[in-house]
Short mmCIF file of C-alpha atoms in Angstrom, two decimals:
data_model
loop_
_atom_site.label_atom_id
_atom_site.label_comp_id
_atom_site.label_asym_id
_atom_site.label_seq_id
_atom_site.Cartn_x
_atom_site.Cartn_y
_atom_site.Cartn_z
CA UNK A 1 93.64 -34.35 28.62
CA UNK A 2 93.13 -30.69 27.19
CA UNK A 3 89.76 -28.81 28.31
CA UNK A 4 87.39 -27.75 25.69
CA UNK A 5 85.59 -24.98 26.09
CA UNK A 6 82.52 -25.80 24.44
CA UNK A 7 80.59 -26.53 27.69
CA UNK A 8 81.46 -22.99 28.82
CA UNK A 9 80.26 -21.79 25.24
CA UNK A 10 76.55 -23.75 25.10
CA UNK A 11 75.80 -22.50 28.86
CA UNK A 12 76.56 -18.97 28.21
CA UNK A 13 74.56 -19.20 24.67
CA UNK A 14 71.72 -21.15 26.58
CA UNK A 15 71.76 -18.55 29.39
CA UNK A 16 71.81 -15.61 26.60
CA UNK A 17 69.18 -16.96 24.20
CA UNK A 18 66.74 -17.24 27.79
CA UNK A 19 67.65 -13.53 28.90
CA UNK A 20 66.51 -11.88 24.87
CA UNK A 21 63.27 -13.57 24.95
CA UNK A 22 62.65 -12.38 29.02
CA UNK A 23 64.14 -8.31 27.66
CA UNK A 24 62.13 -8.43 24.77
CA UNK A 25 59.04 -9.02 26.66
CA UNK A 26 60.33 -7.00 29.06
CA UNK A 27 60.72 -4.13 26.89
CA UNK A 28 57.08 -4.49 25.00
CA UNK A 29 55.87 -4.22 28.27
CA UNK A 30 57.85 -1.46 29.30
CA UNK A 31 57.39 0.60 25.70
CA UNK A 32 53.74 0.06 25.95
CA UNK A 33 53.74 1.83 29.49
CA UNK A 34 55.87 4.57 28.21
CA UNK A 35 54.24 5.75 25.23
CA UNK A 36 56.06 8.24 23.64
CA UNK A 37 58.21 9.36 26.23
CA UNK A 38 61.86 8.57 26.00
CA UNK A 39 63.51 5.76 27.72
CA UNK A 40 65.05 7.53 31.09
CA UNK A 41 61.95 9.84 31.35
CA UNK A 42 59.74 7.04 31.72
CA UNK A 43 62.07 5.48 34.09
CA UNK A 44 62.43 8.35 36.02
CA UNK A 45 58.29 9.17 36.18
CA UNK A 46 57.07 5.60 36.62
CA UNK A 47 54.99 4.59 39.53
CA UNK A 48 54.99 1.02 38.65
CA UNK A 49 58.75 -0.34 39.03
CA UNK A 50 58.01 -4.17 38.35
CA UNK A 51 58.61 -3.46 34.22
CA UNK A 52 62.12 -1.54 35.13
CA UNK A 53 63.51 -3.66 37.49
CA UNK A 54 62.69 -6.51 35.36
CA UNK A 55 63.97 -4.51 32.09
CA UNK A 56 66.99 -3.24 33.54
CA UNK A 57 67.92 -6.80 35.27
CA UNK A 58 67.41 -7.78 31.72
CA UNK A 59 70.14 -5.39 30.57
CA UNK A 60 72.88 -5.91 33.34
CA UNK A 61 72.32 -9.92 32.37
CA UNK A 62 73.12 -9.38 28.62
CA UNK A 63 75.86 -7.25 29.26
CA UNK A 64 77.34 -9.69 31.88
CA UNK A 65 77.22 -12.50 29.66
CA UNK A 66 78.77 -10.60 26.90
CA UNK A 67 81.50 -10.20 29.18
CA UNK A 68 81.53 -13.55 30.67
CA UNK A 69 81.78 -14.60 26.97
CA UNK A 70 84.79 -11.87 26.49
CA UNK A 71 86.60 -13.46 29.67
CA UNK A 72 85.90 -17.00 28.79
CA UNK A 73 87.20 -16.33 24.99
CA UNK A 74 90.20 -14.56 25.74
CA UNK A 75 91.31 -16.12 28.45
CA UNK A 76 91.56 -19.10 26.46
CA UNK A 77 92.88 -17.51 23.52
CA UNK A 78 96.00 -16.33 25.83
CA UNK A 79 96.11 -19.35 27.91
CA UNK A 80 95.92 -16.83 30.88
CA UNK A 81 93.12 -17.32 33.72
CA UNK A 82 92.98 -13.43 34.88
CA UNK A 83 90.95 -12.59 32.00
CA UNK A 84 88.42 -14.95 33.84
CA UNK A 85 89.10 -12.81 37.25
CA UNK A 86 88.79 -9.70 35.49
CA UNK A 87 85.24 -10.65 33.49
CA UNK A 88 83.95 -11.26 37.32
CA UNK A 89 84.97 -7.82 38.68
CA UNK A 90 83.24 -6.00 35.38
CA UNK A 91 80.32 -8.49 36.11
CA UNK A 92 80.39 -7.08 39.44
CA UNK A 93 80.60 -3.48 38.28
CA UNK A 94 77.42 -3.58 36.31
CA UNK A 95 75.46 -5.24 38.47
CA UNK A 96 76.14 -2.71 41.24
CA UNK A 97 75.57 0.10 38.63
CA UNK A 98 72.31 -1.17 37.36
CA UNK A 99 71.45 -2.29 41.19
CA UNK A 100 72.42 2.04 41.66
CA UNK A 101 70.08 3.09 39.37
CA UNK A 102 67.15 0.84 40.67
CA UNK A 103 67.35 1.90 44.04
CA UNK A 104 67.37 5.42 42.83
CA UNK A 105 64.63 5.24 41.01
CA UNK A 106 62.55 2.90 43.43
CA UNK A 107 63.60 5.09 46.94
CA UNK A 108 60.87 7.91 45.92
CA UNK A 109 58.23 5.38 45.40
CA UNK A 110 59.31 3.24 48.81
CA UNK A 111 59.52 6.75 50.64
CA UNK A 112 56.06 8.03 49.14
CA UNK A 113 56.84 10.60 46.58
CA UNK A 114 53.85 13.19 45.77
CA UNK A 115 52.13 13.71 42.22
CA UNK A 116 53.82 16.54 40.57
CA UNK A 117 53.91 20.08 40.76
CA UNK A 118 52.11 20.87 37.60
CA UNK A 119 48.96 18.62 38.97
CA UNK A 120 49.00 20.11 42.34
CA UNK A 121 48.69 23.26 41.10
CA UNK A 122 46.03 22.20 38.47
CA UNK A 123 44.29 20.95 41.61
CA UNK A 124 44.73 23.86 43.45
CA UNK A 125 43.40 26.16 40.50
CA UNK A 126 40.09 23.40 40.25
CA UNK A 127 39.35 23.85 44.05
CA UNK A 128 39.96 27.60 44.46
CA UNK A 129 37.64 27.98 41.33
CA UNK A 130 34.64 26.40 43.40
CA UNK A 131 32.28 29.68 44.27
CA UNK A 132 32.44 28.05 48.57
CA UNK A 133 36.48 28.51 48.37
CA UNK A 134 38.60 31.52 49.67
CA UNK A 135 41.88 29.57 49.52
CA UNK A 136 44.05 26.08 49.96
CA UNK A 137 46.45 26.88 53.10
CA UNK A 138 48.24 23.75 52.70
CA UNK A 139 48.11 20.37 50.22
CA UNK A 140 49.53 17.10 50.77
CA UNK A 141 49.99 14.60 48.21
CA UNK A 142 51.13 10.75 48.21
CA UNK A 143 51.08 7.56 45.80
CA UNK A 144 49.72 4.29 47.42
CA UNK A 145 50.06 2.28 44.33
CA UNK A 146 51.22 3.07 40.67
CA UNK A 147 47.47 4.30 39.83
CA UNK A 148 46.36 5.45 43.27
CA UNK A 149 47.15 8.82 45.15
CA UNK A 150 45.68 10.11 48.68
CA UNK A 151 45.40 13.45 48.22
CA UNK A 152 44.74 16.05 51.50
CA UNK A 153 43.54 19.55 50.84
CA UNK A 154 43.45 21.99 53.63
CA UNK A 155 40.86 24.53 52.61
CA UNK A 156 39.77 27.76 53.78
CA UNK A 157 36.09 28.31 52.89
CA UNK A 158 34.08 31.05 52.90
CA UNK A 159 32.38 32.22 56.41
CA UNK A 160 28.73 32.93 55.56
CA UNK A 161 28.59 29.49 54.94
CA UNK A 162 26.83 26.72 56.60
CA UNK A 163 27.76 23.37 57.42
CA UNK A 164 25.86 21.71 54.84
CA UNK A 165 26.87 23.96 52.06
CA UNK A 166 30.13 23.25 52.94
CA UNK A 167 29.82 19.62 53.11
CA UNK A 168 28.26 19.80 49.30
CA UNK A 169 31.62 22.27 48.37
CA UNK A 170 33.76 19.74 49.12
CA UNK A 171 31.64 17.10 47.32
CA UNK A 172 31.96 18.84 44.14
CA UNK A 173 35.56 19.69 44.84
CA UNK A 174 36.06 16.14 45.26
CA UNK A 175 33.93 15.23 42.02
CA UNK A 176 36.02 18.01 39.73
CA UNK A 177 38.73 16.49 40.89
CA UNK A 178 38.46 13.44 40.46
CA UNK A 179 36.89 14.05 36.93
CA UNK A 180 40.35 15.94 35.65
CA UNK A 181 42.82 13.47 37.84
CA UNK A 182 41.33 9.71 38.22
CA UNK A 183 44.40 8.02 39.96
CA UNK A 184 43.36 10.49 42.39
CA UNK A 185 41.06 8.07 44.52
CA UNK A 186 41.57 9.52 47.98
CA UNK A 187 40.41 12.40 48.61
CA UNK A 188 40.38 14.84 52.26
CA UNK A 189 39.28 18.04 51.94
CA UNK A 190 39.66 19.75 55.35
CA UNK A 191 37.86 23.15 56.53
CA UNK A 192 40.51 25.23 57.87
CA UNK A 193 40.61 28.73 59.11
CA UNK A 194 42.39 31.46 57.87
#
């Protein structure tokens, strides 16, 4: 009895219909996160991986089963099983690709990565500006959570000053702050000396 292939066929069009309807929501999600950035910016800036991971899972399924498809089709076309074997190992190939990029992109975020440059030194510019300051000796920056960051300022103030006026410094520091940068919800400010 001769093997159709149609079961083969209605699986991987069942399987392919179910993985466009989970990437396009995917990708409305993911596009209304982003903005106007382009694609691989946002992935590289995001703090909140659960849209890309679910995005680009999204991807490496629709390009596997356009493959499977491809090994399925021509392996019956040519009566030869290896094109099977061969759909597998590309199947295999993206995955580990796409599983590449995710880990890159996820490893800051696991490790803590800091806010960026540009804010620190927007930060440092707001606190140094407050009339108590001299000088931030040393910062320290981490995300907890896509909109949360613990922030650490090590500040030198001035040394006239008393211990109250220094306590109401760093409360306006901390308000300014908080004002220009809201993921910003932590907040040490720490009286060094010089």
């Amino acid at each position: 009895m001769r093997e159709t292939p149609g079961w083969n066929y209605s699986i991987l069009g069942i399987a392919f219909l179910f993985t466009i309807i989970s990437f396009t929501s995917a990708l409305k999600a993911f596009n209304k996160q982003r903005g106007h950035i382009s694609f691989w910016r946002a992935v590289r800036q995001s703090k909140d991986p659960s849209p890309i991971i679910v995005l680009l899972g999204d991807v490496g399924d629709l390009m596997g089963l356009a493959v499977a498809f491809l090994g399925v089709f021509l392996g019956r076309l040519y009566n030869n099983p290896h094109y099977d074997g061969i759909a597998s190992m590309v199947i295999g190939a993206i995955m580990i690709m796409i599983s590449g990029v995710l880990v890159r992109e996820s490893k800051s975020l696991l490790m803590g990565e800091t806010i960026s440059r540009k804010t620190l030194r927007k930060i440092v510019a707001l606190t140094k500006a407050d009339e108590a300051v001299i000088k931030v000796k040393k910062h320290f920056s981490m995300y907890l959570a896509p909109d949360e960051v613990l922030l650490q300022l090590n500040t030198v103030f001035k040394d006239e000053l008393t211990t109250t006026q220094i306590t109401d410094a760093i409360e306006r520091i901390t308000t300014t702050i908080q004002r220009e940068f809201p993921k910003i919800k932590q907040i040490f400010i720490e009286p060094v000396r010089k």
